[in-house]
């Protein structure tokens, strides 16, 4: 009876022998031996087993338990509904993250353009005979040259992305 009850309750909870063994910190073969009637759990393990299977020790030791069907159509539809809600929530969160990232990118591009305009390319008047100034001037000029040519394209793409990820609620 004990072996049949362990197997029936384990299956009704939707657990495999391996999953039950992991929860009890034992090897799968031990669970298999219990279910085949080749061995029985000691009293401490019987208490742990009843806790993991959420049933009483007397139920485990008592009469034969009728195995219930784990995945009925209602259970499957409820699980699918939960999964669909989680996926929809993840999609909404991802869309919002992308939306705000694009807004931040646009803001950064506008701020850098404002800074470059306010500096009025003052590095052109620097003394390039000093090695440190020359390296810094070339680096700054390269950044400005690259930024002025690439940033407008990125800005336009980001603005389009903002409108595409904008969702009226």
Tab-separated table of N, CA and C in Angstrom, residues 40-50 57 60-61:
chain	number	residue	atom	x	y	z
A	40	UNK	N	11.408	0.656	2.204
A	40	UNK	CA	10.469	1.636	2.759
A	40	UNK	C	11.264	2.769	3.401
A	41	UNK	N	10.704	3.974	3.402
A	41	UNK	CA	11.405	5.088	4.059
A	41	UNK	C	11.372	4.932	5.576
A	42	UNK	N	12.439	5.419	6.253
A	42	UNK	CA	12.417	5.395	7.714
A	42	UNK	C	11.446	6.459	8.222
A	43	UNK	N	11.263	6.537	9.522
A	43	UNK	CA	10.229	7.427	10.085
A	43	UNK	C	10.507	8.899	9.784
A	44	UNK	N	11.767	9.332	9.869
A	44	UNK	CA	12.086	10.733	9.566
A	44	UNK	C	11.828	11.039	8.093
A	45	UNK	N	12.208	10.114	7.222
A	45	UNK	CA	12.010	10.313	5.788
A	45	UNK	C	10.525	10.274	5.446
A	46	UNK	N	9.773	9.463	6.180
A	46	UNK	CA	8.326	9.390	5.954
A	46	UNK	C	7.661	10.731	6.275
A	47	UNK	N	8.131	11.382	7.321
A	47	UNK	CA	7.598	12.704	7.684
A	47	UNK	C	7.980	13.725	6.609
A	48	UNK	N	9.243	13.688	6.160
A	48	UNK	CA	9.687	14.607	5.094
A	48	UNK	C	8.901	14.362	3.818
A	49	UNK	N	8.662	13.084	3.515
A	49	UNK	CA	7.910	12.709	2.324
A	49	UNK	C	6.482	13.244	2.389
A	50	UNK	N	5.869	13.136	3.551
A	50	UNK	CA	4.492	13.639	3.697
A	50	UNK	C	4.445	15.158	3.550
A	57	UNK	N	0.967	11.559	7.048
A	57	UNK	CA	1.655	10.272	7.112
A	57	UNK	C	0.632	9.147	7.100
A	60	UNK	N	-0.343	8.320	3.656
A	60	UNK	CA	0.686	7.532	2.982
A	60	UNK	C	0.638	6.069	3.418
A	61	UNK	N	0.393	5.840	4.700
A	61	UNK	CA	0.391	4.479	5.229
A	61	UNK	C	-0.976	3.805	5.101
